[in-house]
mmCIF file of C-alpha atoms in Angstrom:
data_model
loop_
_atom_site.group_PDB
_atom_site.id
_atom_site.type_symbol
_atom_site.label_atom_id
_atom_site.label_comp_id
_atom_site.label_asym_id
_atom_site.label_seq_id
_atom_site.Cartn_x
_atom_site.Cartn_y
_atom_site.Cartn_z
ATOM 1 C CA MET A 1 0.001 0.001 -0.001
ATOM 2 C CA CYS A 2 1.455 3.360 -0.975
ATOM 3 C CA LYS A 3 1.926 6.228 1.472
ATOM 4 C CA THR A 4 -0.947 8.296 -0.014
ATOM 5 C CA THR A 5 -3.376 5.372 0.333
ATOM 6 C CA LYS A 6 -2.294 4.825 3.961
ATOM 7 C CA ILE A 7 -2.940 8.479 4.749
ATOM 8 C CA ILE A 8 -6.373 8.362 3.102
ATOM 9 C CA VAL A 9 -7.285 5.154 4.993
ATOM 10 C CA PHE A 10 -6.043 6.650 8.289
ATOM 11 C CA PHE A 11 -8.050 9.879 7.952
ATOM 12 C CA SER A 12 -11.112 7.994 6.708
ATOM 13 C CA ALA A 13 -10.969 5.738 9.780
ATOM 14 C CA LEU A 14 -10.472 8.772 12.024
ATOM 15 C CA PHE A 15 -13.438 10.530 10.419
ATOM 16 C CA LEU A 16 -15.606 7.409 10.842
ATOM 17 C CA LEU A 17 -14.526 7.131 14.487
ATOM 18 C CA PHE A 18 -15.588 10.739 15.177
ATOM 19 C CA ILE A 19 -18.971 10.140 13.546
ATOM 20 C CA LEU A 20 -19.558 6.962 15.555
ATOM 21 C CA MET A 21 -18.463 8.702 18.767
ATOM 22 C CA GLY A 22 -20.896 11.511 18.012
ATOM 23 C CA LEU A 23 -23.724 9.019 17.619
ATOM 24 C CA ALA A 24 -22.835 6.926 20.680
ATOM 25 C CA PHE A 25 -21.924 9.625 23.203
ATOM 26 C CA LYS A 26 -23.834 12.839 23.848
ATOM 27 C CA PRO A 27 -22.597 15.686 26.075
ATOM 28 C CA TYR A 28 -24.889 17.226 28.703
ATOM 29 C CA ARG A 29 -24.509 19.898 31.373
ATOM 30 C CA MET A 30 -26.154 19.783 34.814
ATOM 31 C CA PRO A 31 -28.302 22.941 35.167
ATOM 32 C CA VAL A 32 -30.016 22.241 38.545
ATOM 33 C CA ASP A 33 -29.273 20.669 41.934
ATOM 34 C CA SER A 34 -31.682 17.691 41.767
ATOM 35 C CA MET A 35 -28.838 15.138 41.496
ATOM 36 C CA GLU A 36 -26.460 16.565 44.136
ATOM 37 C CA ASN A 37 -24.020 15.319 45.250
ATOM 38 C CA THR A 38 -23.651 12.841 42.364
ATOM 39 C CA LEU A 39 -23.832 15.690 39.840
ATOM 40 C CA GLN A 40 -23.434 19.324 40.800
ATOM 41 C CA VAL A 41 -24.672 22.392 38.974
ATOM 42 C CA GLY A 42 -22.009 23.117 36.354
ATOM 43 C CA ASP A 43 -20.906 19.496 35.818
ATOM 44 C CA SER A 44 -20.645 18.425 32.180
ATOM 45 C CA PHE A 45 -20.982 14.713 31.512
ATOM 46 C CA LEU A 46 -21.266 12.166 28.723
ATOM 47 C CA VAL A 47 -24.230 9.896 28.106
ATOM 48 C CA ASN A 48 -23.925 6.572 26.282
ATOM 49 C CA SER A 49 -26.912 6.801 23.976
ATOM 50 C CA CYS A 50 -26.508 3.235 22.622
ATOM 51 C CA PHE A 51 -26.335 1.398 25.963
ATOM 52 C CA TYR A 52 -30.060 0.721 26.363
ATOM 53 C CA HIS A 53 -30.322 -0.683 22.847
ATOM 54 C CA PHE A 54 -28.432 -3.700 24.211
ATOM 55 C CA TYR A 55 -29.153 -3.742 27.968
ATOM 56 C CA ASP A 56 -32.130 -3.151 30.245
ATOM 57 C CA PRO A 57 -31.941 -0.274 32.725
ATOM 58 C CA GLN A 58 -31.089 -1.481 36.219
ATOM 59 C CA ARG A 59 -31.978 -0.100 39.629
ATOM 60 C CA GLY A 60 -29.284 2.459 40.468
ATOM 61 C CA ASP A 61 -28.506 3.529 36.872
ATOM 62 C CA VAL A 62 -28.299 7.286 36.292
ATOM 63 C CA VAL A 63 -30.304 7.943 33.131
ATOM 64 C CA VAL A 64 -31.104 10.849 30.827
ATOM 65 C CA PHE A 65 -34.626 10.838 29.389
ATOM 66 C CA GLU A 66 -37.285 12.955 27.730
ATOM 67 C CA TYR A 67 -39.230 14.701 30.461
ATOM 68 C CA PRO A 68 -42.701 13.041 30.332
ATOM 69 C CA GLU A 69 -44.564 16.345 30.730
ATOM 70 C CA ASP A 70 -42.546 18.150 28.014
ATOM 71 C CA PRO A 71 -40.592 15.922 25.572
ATOM 72 C CA ARG A 72 -38.544 18.928 24.390
ATOM 73 C CA LYS A 73 -36.700 18.865 27.740
ATOM 74 C CA ASP A 74 -34.232 16.260 28.961
ATOM 75 C CA PHE A 75 -34.048 15.246 32.614
ATOM 76 C CA ILE A 76 -31.504 13.163 34.523
ATOM 77 C CA LYS A 77 -32.410 10.948 37.487
ATOM 78 C CA ARG A 78 -31.546 7.614 39.112
ATOM 79 C CA VAL A 79 -33.598 4.482 38.381
ATOM 80 C CA ILE A 80 -35.278 3.311 41.604
ATOM 81 C CA GLY A 81 -37.960 0.962 40.291
ATOM 82 C CA VAL A 82 -37.944 -1.342 37.265
ATOM 83 C CA PRO A 83 -40.981 -3.034 35.661
ATOM 84 C CA GLY A 84 -42.985 -5.035 38.204
ATOM 85 C CA ASP A 85 -41.453 -3.359 41.281
ATOM 86 C CA VAL A 86 -43.637 -1.902 44.021
ATOM 87 C CA VAL A 87 -42.181 1.454 45.141
ATOM 88 C CA GLU A 88 -43.293 3.285 48.266
ATOM 89 C CA GLY A 89 -42.029 6.258 50.262
ATOM 90 C CA LYS A 90 -42.576 6.629 53.996
ATOM 91 C CA ASP A 91 -41.189 9.689 55.788
ATOM 92 C CA LYS A 92 -38.288 10.157 53.330
ATOM 93 C CA LYS A 93 -37.391 6.450 53.259
ATOM 94 C CA VAL A 94 -37.904 4.555 50.001
ATOM 95 C CA TYR A 95 -39.021 0.928 49.903
ATOM 96 C CA VAL A 96 -38.812 -1.304 46.841
ATOM 97 C CA ASN A 97 -40.810 -4.533 46.999
ATOM 98 C CA GLY A 98 -41.277 -4.038 50.738
ATOM 99 C CA LYS A 99 -37.539 -3.667 51.508
ATOM 100 C CA LEU A 100 -35.755 -0.453 52.422
ATOM 101 C CA TYR A 101 -33.861 0.792 49.358
ATOM 102 C CA GLU A 102 -30.571 2.171 50.579
ATOM 103 C CA ASN A 103 -28.861 4.466 48.131
ATOM 104 C CA PRO A 104 -25.484 5.823 49.294
ATOM 105 C CA HIS A 105 -25.896 8.796 46.910
ATOM 106 C CA GLU A 106 -29.212 9.966 48.382
ATOM 107 C CA VAL A 107 -29.156 13.282 50.277
ATOM 108 C CA HIS A 108 -31.791 15.209 52.195
ATOM 109 C CA LYS A 109 -31.251 18.940 52.630
ATOM 110 C CA GLU A 110 -34.401 19.646 54.641
ATOM 111 C CA LEU A 111 -35.433 18.137 58.001
ATOM 112 C CA GLU A 112 -39.153 18.806 57.618
ATOM 113 C CA ILE A 113 -41.355 15.879 56.578
ATOM 114 C CA ILE A 114 -44.241 16.954 54.354
ATOM 115 C CA PRO A 115 -47.504 14.992 54.842
ATOM 116 C CA LYS A 116 -48.685 12.805 51.935
ATOM 117 C CA GLU A 117 -51.951 14.756 51.654
ATOM 118 C CA GLN A 118 -50.021 17.961 51.012
ATOM 119 C CA ASN A 119 -47.243 16.724 48.683
ATOM 120 C CA PRO A 120 -45.792 13.322 47.622
ATOM 121 C CA ARG A 121 -42.175 14.384 48.215
ATOM 122 C CA ASP A 122 -41.666 12.435 51.465
ATOM 123 C CA THR A 123 -44.524 9.913 51.530
ATOM 124 C CA PHE A 124 -46.054 8.293 48.440
ATOM 125 C CA GLY A 125 -47.423 5.048 47.060
ATOM 126 C CA PRO A 126 -47.298 2.147 47.023
ATOM 127 C CA ILE A 127 -46.955 2.334 43.236
ATOM 128 C CA VAL A 128 -46.511 -0.637 40.886
ATOM 129 C CA VAL A 129 -44.095 0.100 38.044
ATOM 130 C CA PRO A 130 -45.749 -0.940 34.741
ATOM 131 C CA GLU A 131 -44.083 -2.886 31.921
ATOM 132 C CA ASN A 132 -41.591 -0.888 29.831
ATOM 133 C CA SER A 133 -41.529 1.876 32.465
ATOM 134 C CA TYR A 134 -39.209 3.052 35.230
ATOM 135 C CA PHE A 135 -39.626 4.917 38.508
ATOM 136 C CA VAL A 136 -36.848 7.521 38.808
ATOM 137 C CA MET A 137 -35.776 9.930 41.549
ATOM 138 C CA GLY A 138 -33.122 12.599 41.968
ATOM 139 C CA ASP A 139 -30.376 11.943 44.502
ATOM 140 C CA ASN A 140 -31.153 15.295 46.147
ATOM 141 C CA ARG A 141 -34.497 13.956 47.309
ATOM 142 C CA ASP A 142 -35.849 17.160 48.834
ATOM 143 C CA ARG A 143 -35.215 19.231 45.702
ATOM 144 C CA SER A 144 -36.050 16.888 42.855
ATOM 145 C CA TYR A 145 -39.125 16.890 40.637
ATOM 146 C CA ASP A 146 -39.378 13.232 39.650
ATOM 147 C CA SER A 147 -41.557 10.094 39.500
ATOM 148 C CA ARG A 148 -43.080 10.898 42.887
ATOM 149 C CA PHE A 149 -44.900 13.747 41.133
ATOM 150 C CA TRP A 150 -45.377 12.614 37.517
ATOM 151 C CA LYS A 151 -45.086 8.815 37.854
ATOM 152 C CA PHE A 152 -43.053 6.913 35.243
ATOM 153 C CA VAL A 153 -40.519 7.184 32.443
ATOM 154 C CA ARG A 154 -41.280 4.911 29.504
ATOM 155 C CA ARG A 155 -38.413 2.939 28.021
ATOM 156 C CA ASP A 156 -38.808 4.722 24.662
ATOM 157 C CA GLN A 157 -38.193 8.048 26.469
ATOM 158 C CA LEU A 158 -34.720 6.977 27.671
ATOM 159 C CA LYS A 159 -31.862 8.805 25.954
ATOM 160 C CA GLY A 160 -29.019 6.901 27.609
ATOM 161 C CA LEU A 161 -26.828 6.073 30.576
ATOM 162 C CA ALA A 162 -24.799 8.885 32.178
ATOM 163 C CA PHE A 163 -21.312 7.548 32.826
ATOM 164 C CA ILE A 164 -18.500 10.137 33.161
ATOM 165 C CA LYS A 165 -17.958 13.794 34.053
ATOM 166 C CA TYR A 166 -15.623 15.504 31.607
ATOM 167 C CA TRP A 167 -15.773 19.109 32.869
ATOM 168 C CA SER A 168 -16.924 20.817 36.065
ATOM 169 C CA ILE A 169 -17.175 24.479 36.947
ATOM 170 C CA ASP A 170 -18.581 26.354 39.909
ATOM 171 C CA GLY A 171 -19.965 29.798 39.193
ATOM 172 C CA PRO A 172 -20.949 31.876 36.156
ATOM 173 C CA TRP A 173 -18.996 31.578 32.903
ATOM 174 C CA TYR A 174 -17.143 34.875 33.404
ATOM 175 C CA LYS A 175 -16.028 34.130 36.968
ATOM 176 C CA PHE A 176 -15.908 30.369 37.375
ATOM 177 C CA ASN A 177 -13.767 27.994 39.397
ATOM 178 C CA ILE A 178 -12.783 24.679 37.858
ATOM 179 C CA ARG A 179 -13.624 21.709 40.101
ATOM 180 C CA TRP A 180 -10.621 19.596 39.119
ATOM 181 C CA ARG A 181 -11.568 16.738 41.477
ATOM 182 C CA ASN A 182 -14.775 16.078 39.473
ATOM 183 C CA ILE A 183 -13.197 15.894 36.014
ATOM 184 C CA GLY A 184 -12.876 12.327 34.747
ATOM 185 C CA ARG A 185 -14.968 10.835 37.566
ATOM 186 C CA LEU A 186 -17.323 8.008 36.724
ATOM 187 C CA ILE A 187 -20.992 8.490 37.578
ATOM 188 C CA ASP A 188 -22.193 5.671 39.775
#
């Protein structure tokens, strides 16, 4: 193979790689605090948009999806219930299939417990997760608008699995601080 052909093959392969990477991985930026401390406002992360074509979402996955009440918006939350699960909240504790679901990423920023009659934030259910649907919640439980309020995310609304932070800043664009410790961290 001549040198010119090798160069053409190399750049063609490189071009194809960039196209495939663009289709498989999508960048997102965290605009709100609903997933703290897993994702902070200003974190930029990659989502594997092909993952759920081959695998089923599992409890604990951090997923990006079309917001069920407005498909033009994307949300990010953690999967708590998979099809067939019974999910219930009692005084800020979440139970899946009757067992306490312990999530090491879960945080509560407010001590007050809101009664079920007033708001489903702290007490809800029990709710059975239907086929091809998922019950999702933000890790910052007191400041997340999620399945407790609007129920389920359908499988066809999933955009992908969030897996790594590639950039993280704290503050406005003109006066920001880089959070070096967050860059390159896997999202678990």
